Each structure stands twice: as structure tokens, then as C-alpha cells.
Amino acid sequence: MNEIVRSTCCYCGVGCGLLIETDNGGIVGVRGDPAHPANHGRLCSKGASLHLSTRPEYRLLHPQLRRQRDAARQRVGWDEALDHAADRFAGIIAAHGPDSVAFYISGQLLTEDYYVFNKLAKGLIGTNNVDTNSRLCMSSAVAGYKQTLGADAPPCSYEDIALADCLLIAGANPAIAHPIVFRRIEDARAANPALRIIVVDPRRSETAAIADLHLPLAPGSDIALYNGLLHVLLAEGLVNRDYIARHTEGFEALEKTVAAYTPDVVARLCGLPKADIIRAGRWFGSAAAALSLYCQGLNQSAHGTHNNAALIHLHLATGQIGRPGAGPFSLTGQPNAMGGREVGGLANLLSAHRDLANPEHRAEVARLWGVPSVPERPGKTAIELFAALRTGEVKAVWIACTNPAQSLPAQAEVRAALREAAFVVLQEAYADTDTASFADLLLPATTWGEKEGTVTNSERRITHLVPAVAPPGEARHDWRIAVDFARRLGRRLAPPLAANLFPYEHPEQIFAEHRQSTLGRDLDIGGLSYSLLDTLGPQQWPFPAGASSGRQRLYEDGIFPTANGRARFVVAEHRPTAEVTDASFPISLLSGRLRDQWHGMSRTGTVARLFNLDDEPLLTMHPADLRQRDLHGGDLVTARNARGSIVVRVAADDGLPRGSAWLPMHWGSRYMNSAGVNALTTPARDPFSQQPELKHAAVAVDKADLPWQLVVLRLADGGETDTPGLLEAGRRLLGDFDFATVGLYGRRRPLVILRAAHRQPLPDDRLREIDRLFGLADDAAAIVYADRQRQVSKRAIAPDGRLIGVRLAGETLAQSWLKEVMADDSLDAELVRWAVAPIGRRPGKLPQRSPVVCRCADVTAAEITADLASGASLAALQERRGCGTFCGSCLPELRQMVAAHASETPGAKAA
Ligand code: SF4
């Protein structure tokens, strides 16, 4: 039976609402939810392909336990799994104390899941060792808000983007990382041509392309820039002295500090033209409404908290806060990092924005939970936690819904810690993350489309989610797993205390307890319930009892949640990056996101169309830096420093400054033969937020001498040659080469691609083994070419004249045109022999691939033209192919194509 269920996208913090279409108990489609205020029906390419990411083959379906080190894990029942975990945790706690265990959880959990984990660690066990992967993305934003505004609360709404007349986009690339926010920026620009957009980013990013002023500052010089802008505001009389006097404190000291940050000084520190610094200050200071949008570029820094504070100062000094279109607006990376912050799911926080360091707050939480006390000693934050696991201070770790064996910096140390830990539990939806191989106990969890609970997006908006489909296999909800474990552990640790600590049988009971904890606090949600969220739709906090809607904008009255109601200026001085480049490691390595991938690719890495823009990780560098190293686009390089090394292909990007390189964060050991960018990143961290400096590491980049190359292209055909099996085949081979990646590509039918390079050719028996793994061993259907002298060997399989697989060894020139024709299934039988031709030229007869117009629905210009020729209107096109119905960025081009067709074709529809 066909059903539509309202939900949200599980990727970024924009928190787009979507409609899940189910059929026969499975998810068969998604559309943007027109009624959701975050996106009004729009979705980006990731959200639009969520229904393609639900194949059970990738899921963890049953608990698995490793009883002894180095033994294989075996399937066990839930009772045995949880009893074993409770025995191990209880034993370790009894022998070594509560701080010998830890929990590392995720901004992708629902708020209710988070709440239970927090109570389990801090309330039952008596340790604050519960931290999350939000430490890696948003903790400097939290600390920055708290230091200046007094509470961790983004004061703005998405609606403010349309109301601003100056947008300062700093350390963020919403065109790629928050695409639906970017659509709002484009709309604002179209509606208000006078809107001024300033983009601060060392790289000329996709967002910088629409900037009126791009400030490509030197990595780590953010504080200098914002102090410099404040200097300009002061010099030009653009500060709001009245607002400063009535609503803030500490300005005098900061004013003295920024006196030294003259445009000349800042131009030198940041590597920017002095005139651009002055222009940016004037634009910001003279705007009727100035809005800042910022993200990881500010946060992932060894001085991320002060990066945030220095930017927020600009708003406080000009009174650009608490007004329509104005304010400092941090864009959240993960879908529910906000929810985790609300329940205090970090090692230094307590429920409802309470502080662990505050004895009254600890007492309040202890009372609420019915426990004698909450421990005073701060817990270990992410980097500290894994360092303590490495030294043995922490002996057991429970990881939920995150992948530290890919996402934490300095991977060699993290992996050693996981290998040597006494007990590692991983609660996950996916069976094959990098962390899974280290787990002694794997517990299958539910995921997107299967769970009930709440999430909060970047603009403080809470959505109630309900399941669209039943959990697969034996997967259980995250809150349920935590509750079942907590009850068992409670019986072993403190039976009378634990008897009523976790009485929950439904997530709404957990929500009700969380709601209770917020009463009278800045995030008071006393007026919310699941049914109210269902009736009124998603709501922003605060939403106290008696309110009829959530609050769109905070601090409109100029009163801040500090002891005296005043916002604070904090003195922030310029500091360089934790590591500086030198003659040995001359390149500043920046890391970032791609539009179509998400985090460690455990979900997006299963969807072929999400590889069509970027199907391998490319290290981009300025063309002059490539020339200096005698490198060309496509060459292989080794990027290395004292922490590790990786081999990747390079590409030129003249939008990068000289002396820097950029690498996407998404590829880890499941998709390449190294830990990816985090083999190189530094664990150096901000002293307030403890967030690591993932945006900069000093590295050396040199040509890799790997002359022998291999490429396998294999269409997934179903059965043994279906996508999951082929991906796994590629993964088994990754370790055999000096360079290797495996991934997907394609449109209707996925193409699996293995690319590899090595110092010397592989022997024939190894090639035969590769052919066998990829289903290319059938001699009857094979076309082969071999040249022993050149050490070239090629093999194609084309049953009935249809090319389904190619292995090229020694010479791989044909790979790029073969990739396109195989993905389109468009190679004529008579041209199949070209696949293994001695020199891999593209056949002259081959038509060029039609460009993709709608990337979200993956629709090409040729398909649109064909539909228009058959009489389709724009509406019919949208209905049939879905083009232009997701993020909307291709609609102008679509309309143009329809109009052009109408003008050339008498009687054709113009719309
Ligand atoms: Fe999902 Fe894209 Fe919306 Fe982010 S912008 S929530 S990834 S659909």
C-alpha cells in the first residue's frame, strides 16, 4: 500500500522537511515537503536521493560479538549482546572506577537518543565521559555564543536571509554544504540587487563565485580580520555607541585591543588588500541589516572560539542583532547537533544548556533525574577521550552512530587506541564503516525513515519524526538500545537507584522529561508536545507553556542570558594556526565537503548518482604549485607529514592560494587504501571548545612514482555482480596497491570503479583473481588484448554485444570515455572492441555525453529535448522526470529550454 510520511532529511543542519513515499513496507521515493518552513519543498541532490540509500545489503542487521581478541565476531541474540556489554562495563567500572568507561555519540542521533545516553553516563555510571562528533564541527560555535551572548543559541532564522542587505559568509560554503540555504541566498540576491555579499574563505569557493567581495584570507587569520573590521567600524564612526552602552560590557578593553589592528597590519596578517578590508568594514557598518552566516571554517581551528567571538563582536558593536535580517547565524553541520547541545550531550555540558562547572546546575539535574549527584569532574572531550583510550586510562568505549576511525584527526593514533582498547561497542545502522572493524560488539540500530523522535535544525526549529517503515532485521532504535543496556548495567551497579531511572517505553516519555528540564531556561519548550508539533508543524525554541508559536528571533529586547543581562565583548588576539608551514612541510592542507557526499560516505557512498560530480578524492592545488613540482592534473602524489601519508590524484584549482591544497573529507579506508585526509590532520585544539583544527595541517606534496596503473569498470547486474558485492570485491583489493580507490558512478544502473596504481605490474595470476572477483572471468564472453612487452593487458566482457565490464592493466587511457558510455549503456555492439584497443582512444563515432541539467534528479539535456520534442510541457517534464522539483537551481535553464523549443516549434507549449 502506498503511503506518504512526513520526515526530515538526515544529512545537514538545514533540516529540510521531506515526504517519504512508501510502498509495500519499503521506501520508494522522497519529495521536499512544501509545508516545512526550513525548505518549503526544496531538497538538494543528497536529500533528493535518500530513497536510493536504503538497501538492506549495506545495513547491520544482527548483533555480533567477538568473545576474544583477534577472534571473528559471531552473530548473537540481543539479550546475550546486552548482558555481555553490561558485564564488561560493570567489571571495568568496579575495577577502575566510573571514568574508565566512555561514550562517543553523534549529532545524527535524535534528541531522545542523546538524552538517554547523557543520563546513562552522568546519572547512572557517574562519569561525564560522554562526548560527540559535534565536538568536531560545532563546539567552537557553542563556546563562541556562550562567551559573548551568554547562551548557546543561534539568534536568527532562515527568513532573515531575505531581509538582510549585507551578508557576511565566513568560513562557510553553503553552495556545497548547505545548498538549500544557498538557494535562499540566491533568491535574496534576485529580489534585492542591492544586497552586498562578502565571502571570507581562503579558497575561491562555489559560494565565493556570487560574492561582491571575496576575502581570501590566509588560513588561521580570522581573528585579525574581524578585529580589523571592528577597527574600521570605529575609525569610520559606524559603531552603535548607544547599543554598546545599554546592552553590552567589555567594549573598552576590546577597543584598546583592536586599535592595533589597523588595515595595514591586518592586510599583512591576512594577506588581503587593505582597500578590501576597509570596503568590507564600510559595507557591514553601513548596512540597514547585516547578517553573518558561518560554519566550519571558523570552528575547526585551534582558536575557533575566538574566531566566533571576534565575528559576533561586529554585530554587538553595531547593534546588528535581534532585528530582522541581522545577527550572527552559525550554520550547523549535522542534522541534530543542536538537539544534542540542548540535552547537554557533551562532556562539559548538562541538560538544557546547564553548565557542568556550576554546582547549582549539577544539583538541579541530579534532582530532576533522582540521583544523589552528577559528577563534578569534566568528562573527556573527543580528542582527549581517544588519547585516554590509547593510554589505557579509558578502557571501554561505547560508540553510537558515528565513525571515529575516519572522522577524528591523527588517524594512526585513533586506530591504535581502538585496537588496544579493552572493549569497544559500536551501535550503528551500517555494517561496513571504518570503525566497525574495531568493534568487539556490533549492535544494529535503526536510521533515517525508521525512527520516532525529534530533531532541531540550525534555526532552533524542532521537527517531530515518525517512522515510515519498520526496522530491518533485528535493528533497534538507538534510545531503546541505550535504555535496555542502562537497565542491565543499573542492576549490576546500583540496583535500588537504577530501578526507576530509565522507565521509558516510548520516546515521548523521554521528550517529556527533556521538556521538564528546559522549564525557565533560555530554550524553554514547556509548551511543546509531539501532538502539538504534528498539529502546528515544526516550531522554533523557545516555546514556553502558553505560547502559540516559537520565537523567530532572539534578543530583540537587547537582554542577553548573562548574569547582568548584557552581552560581552571578549578580548581576542590574532594567533597563527597550530602548525605553521616550513621548508619540510610547505603546503597548508585545507579540508572540506563536496556537494554530493556526506561525512564518511556510509550512506551516500551507496548511491551511484552521488559520485557523478566527483568519483574520486582529488587533491587540488594552485596551477603554479603543480608546475613547480612538475605535476599535471591527474598525476598521483604523496601528501605526507609526521602523522601519516596518503596517495591521491591532483587537479588544478586557481581559486586556491599559492602554498595550499584542498582535499575532500569524505573518503576513508572503505573507499581508498588509506585513512584519507585525517591521516594528516592535527589533533591540536581550541583551549575553550576543545575542537580540533581540522581545517589546516602542514604537509609536503611530492610526485608519486607509480607507473603501473589498473582500472576496473563493472556494471552492477544483479545477483553476485550486484553493487554491494562488487564494492566489497574492490575493497578486498585496496590493500594490494600503493594507490587505490573504489567507488560508484552512473545513472540508472550503477557502475563500480576500481582505480589502482603500483610500483610494478601485478603478475598474471593476480590479474586473473581480480577478473574473477569482478565477474570478468568468463572466457566465452571476453574480448582481450595483451602486449607483454608494454606490460599491458586488457579484458572486456560483452555478452550479447553489450559491454558490462572492462579491466585495463598497464594502460588505462580509455577509462574516462568508457565510464561515460557504460554508465549510459550506450556503446554500440560494433564499437565494443574499442574498449580493449591497443591505445585507448575514444571512438570517433561516439556521440558526446549530453550534459546533466538537473543534478538532483539526474536528467540530461538530451532527455529534456527528447521529451519536449514529444510534446511535453514543463509540468509534464517535471512530473515524468522530477527535474526542477528538488532544489530548483536548474529551473531557469529548464524554462529557457522550454521557451527555446516553443519559439522554434510552431504549436509547442511555452510552459
Ligand atoms: Fe538535506 Fe540538502 Fe536540505 Fe541539507 S540542504 S537538509 S543535505 S536536503
CSV table of C-alpha atoms in Angstrom, one decimal, residues 187-371:
chain,number,residue,atom,x,y,z
A,187,ASP,CA,16.6,34.3,-4.0
A,188,ALA,CA,17.6,37.2,-1.8
A,189,ARG,CA,20.1,38.4,-4.4
A,190,ALA,CA,17.5,38.1,-7.2
A,191,ALA,CA,14.9,40.0,-5.1
A,192,ASN,CA,17.3,42.7,-3.9
A,193,PRO,CA,20.1,43.5,-6.4
A,194,ALA,CA,21.5,46.0,-3.9
A,195,LEU,CA,22.3,43.1,-1.5
A,196,ARG,CA,26.0,43.0,-0.8
A,197,ILE,CA,27.6,39.6,-0.3
A,198,ILE,CA,31.0,39.3,1.3
A,199,VAL,CA,32.6,35.8,1.4
A,200,VAL,CA,35.6,35.1,3.7
A,201,ASP,CA,37.3,31.9,2.6
A,202,PRO,CA,41.0,31.2,1.7
A,203,ARG,CA,39.6,29.4,-1.3
A,204,ARG,CA,37.5,30.9,-4.1
A,205,SER,CA,34.7,28.5,-3.3
A,206,GLU,CA,31.5,27.9,-5.2
A,207,THR,CA,29.9,30.4,-2.7
A,208,ALA,CA,32.6,33.0,-3.4
A,209,ALA,CA,31.5,32.9,-7.0
A,210,ILE,CA,28.5,35.0,-6.2
A,211,ALA,CA,30.3,37.4,-3.8
A,212,ASP,CA,30.5,41.1,-4.4
A,213,LEU,CA,33.7,40.9,-2.3
A,214,HIS,CA,35.8,37.8,-1.7
A,215,LEU,CA,38.3,38.0,1.1
A,216,PRO,CA,40.7,35.1,0.6
A,217,LEU,CA,42.4,35.4,3.9
A,218,ALA,CA,45.4,33.4,5.0
A,219,PRO,CA,44.4,30.2,6.9
A,220,GLY,CA,44.1,31.0,10.6
A,221,SER,CA,44.0,34.8,10.3
A,222,ASP,CA,40.2,35.1,11.1
A,223,ILE,CA,40.6,37.0,14.4
A,224,ALA,CA,42.9,39.5,12.8
A,225,LEU,CA,40.4,40.1,10.0
A,226,TYR,CA,37.4,40.7,12.4
A,227,ASN,CA,39.5,42.8,14.7
A,228,GLY,CA,40.5,44.8,11.7
A,229,LEU,CA,36.9,45.2,10.6
A,230,LEU,CA,36.0,46.5,14.0
A,231,HIS,CA,38.9,48.9,13.8
A,232,VAL,CA,37.4,50.2,10.5
A,233,LEU,CA,33.9,50.5,12.1
A,234,LEU,CA,35.4,52.5,14.9
A,235,ALA,CA,37.5,54.7,12.6
A,236,GLU,CA,34.6,55.4,10.4
A,237,GLY,CA,32.1,56.1,13.2
A,238,LEU,CA,30.0,53.1,12.2
A,239,VAL,CA,29.7,51.5,15.7
A,240,ASN,CA,26.4,51.9,17.7
A,241,ARG,CA,27.6,53.5,20.9
A,242,ASP,CA,24.1,53.7,22.3
A,243,TYR,CA,23.6,49.9,21.8
A,244,ILE,CA,27.0,49.1,23.2
A,245,ALA,CA,26.3,51.3,26.3
A,246,ARG,CA,22.9,49.8,27.0
A,247,HIS,CA,23.3,46.2,26.2
A,248,THR,CA,26.9,45.1,26.4
A,249,GLU,CA,30.0,45.1,28.6
A,250,GLY,CA,33.8,44.9,28.0
A,251,PHE,CA,33.9,47.1,24.9
A,252,GLU,CA,36.5,49.4,26.4
A,253,ALA,CA,39.2,46.7,26.6
A,254,LEU,CA,38.4,45.4,23.2
A,255,GLU,CA,38.5,48.9,21.7
A,256,LYS,CA,42.0,49.2,23.0
A,257,THR,CA,43.0,45.9,21.6
A,258,VAL,CA,41.6,46.5,18.1
A,259,ALA,CA,43.4,49.9,17.9
A,260,ALA,CA,46.5,47.9,16.9
A,261,TYR,CA,44.6,46.1,14.1
A,262,THR,CA,45.0,48.8,11.5
A,263,PRO,CA,44.1,48.0,7.9
A,264,ASP,CA,47.8,47.9,7.1
A,265,VAL,CA,48.6,45.4,9.9
A,266,VAL,CA,45.6,43.3,9.1
A,267,ALA,CA,46.4,43.3,5.3
A,268,ARG,CA,49.8,41.9,6.2
A,269,LEU,CA,48.5,39.3,8.7
A,270,CYS,CA,45.6,38.1,6.4
A,271,GLY,CA,47.3,38.5,3.0
A,272,LEU,CA,44.5,40.8,1.8
A,273,PRO,CA,44.4,44.1,0.0
A,274,LYS,CA,44.0,46.9,2.6
A,275,ALA,CA,41.2,48.5,0.4
A,276,ASP,CA,39.1,45.3,0.6
A,277,ILE,CA,39.3,45.3,4.4
A,278,ILE,CA,38.1,48.9,4.6
A,279,ARG,CA,35.4,48.2,2.0
A,280,ALA,CA,34.1,45.2,3.9
A,281,GLY,CA,34.0,47.2,7.2
A,282,ARG,CA,32.1,50.0,5.5
A,283,TRP,CA,29.6,47.7,3.8
A,284,PHE,CA,28.9,45.9,7.1
A,285,GLY,CA,28.8,49.0,9.2
A,286,SER,CA,26.5,51.0,6.8
A,287,ALA,CA,24.0,48.1,6.2
A,288,ALA,CA,20.5,48.6,7.4
A,289,ALA,CA,20.6,44.9,8.3
A,290,ALA,CA,23.8,42.8,8.4
A,291,LEU,CA,23.7,39.0,8.7
A,292,SER,CA,26.6,36.7,9.2
A,293,LEU,CA,26.5,33.0,8.1
A,294,TYR,CA,29.4,30.9,9.3
A,295,CYS,CA,30.4,27.3,9.8
A,296,GLN,CA,33.4,25.0,10.0
A,297,GLY,CA,36.0,27.5,8.6
A,298,LEU,CA,35.6,29.4,11.8
A,299,ASN,CA,35.0,26.5,14.1
A,300,GLN,CA,37.6,23.9,13.0
A,301,SER,CA,40.6,26.0,14.3
A,302,ALA,CA,42.9,25.9,17.3
A,303,HIS,CA,41.4,29.3,18.1
A,304,GLY,CA,37.8,28.6,16.9
A,305,THR,CA,36.1,30.1,19.9
A,306,HIS,CA,37.7,33.5,19.5
A,307,ASN,CA,37.2,33.3,15.7
A,308,ASN,CA,33.5,33.1,16.6
A,309,ALA,CA,33.6,35.8,19.3
A,310,ALA,CA,35.5,38.2,17.0
A,311,LEU,CA,32.8,37.9,14.4
A,312,ILE,CA,30.0,38.2,16.9
A,313,HIS,CA,31.7,41.4,18.2
A,314,LEU,CA,30.9,43.1,14.9
A,315,HIS,CA,27.2,42.5,15.5
A,316,LEU,CA,27.3,43.7,19.1
A,317,ALA,CA,29.3,46.8,18.2
A,318,THR,CA,26.8,47.8,15.5
A,319,GLY,CA,23.6,46.7,17.2
A,320,GLN,CA,23.1,44.3,14.3
A,321,ILE,CA,21.4,41.6,16.3
A,322,GLY,CA,17.9,40.9,17.5
A,323,ARG,CA,16.5,42.7,14.4
A,324,PRO,CA,15.0,41.4,11.2
A,325,GLY,CA,17.8,40.4,8.8
A,326,ALA,CA,20.5,40.9,11.3
A,327,GLY,CA,22.6,38.7,13.6
A,328,PRO,CA,25.4,36.1,13.9
A,329,PHE,CA,24.0,32.9,12.5
A,330,SER,CA,26.1,29.7,12.8
A,331,LEU,CA,25.1,27.1,10.2
A,332,THR,CA,25.0,23.7,11.9
A,333,GLY,CA,26.9,20.9,10.2
A,334,GLN,CA,24.9,17.9,11.3
A,335,PRO,CA,21.1,17.3,11.3
A,336,ASN,CA,20.7,17.3,15.1
A,337,ALA,CA,23.9,18.7,16.6
A,338,MET,CA,21.5,21.3,18.1
A,339,GLY,CA,19.4,18.7,19.8
A,340,GLY,CA,22.5,17.1,21.3
A,341,ARG,CA,23.6,20.5,22.7
A,342,GLU,CA,20.1,21.1,24.1
A,343,VAL,CA,20.2,18.0,26.2
A,344,GLY,CA,23.8,18.6,27.3
A,345,GLY,CA,25.2,15.7,25.3
A,346,LEU,CA,28.8,16.9,25.6
A,347,ALA,CA,31.5,16.2,28.2
A,348,ASN,CA,31.3,19.7,29.7
A,349,LEU,CA,27.6,20.4,29.5
A,350,LEU,CA,24.4,19.4,31.3
A,351,SER,CA,20.8,19.2,30.3
A,352,ALA,CA,19.0,22.2,28.9
A,353,HIS,CA,22.1,24.4,28.4
A,354,ARG,CA,23.3,23.9,32.0
A,355,ASP,CA,26.9,24.0,32.8
A,356,LEU,CA,28.8,21.2,34.4
A,357,ALA,CA,31.0,23.6,36.2
A,358,ASN,CA,28.1,25.2,38.0
A,359,PRO,CA,27.2,23.4,41.3
A,360,GLU,CA,23.6,24.7,41.2
A,361,HIS,CA,23.2,23.3,37.7
A,362,ARG,CA,24.6,20.0,38.8
A,363,ALA,CA,22.2,19.9,41.7
A,364,GLU,CA,19.2,20.8,39.5
A,365,VAL,CA,20.0,18.0,37.1
A,366,ALA,CA,20.6,15.5,39.9
A,367,ARG,CA,17.2,16.4,41.4
A,368,LEU,CA,15.5,16.1,38.1
A,369,TRP,CA,16.9,12.6,37.5
A,370,GLY,CA,16.5,11.4,41.0
A,371,VAL,CA,20.2,10.6,41.6
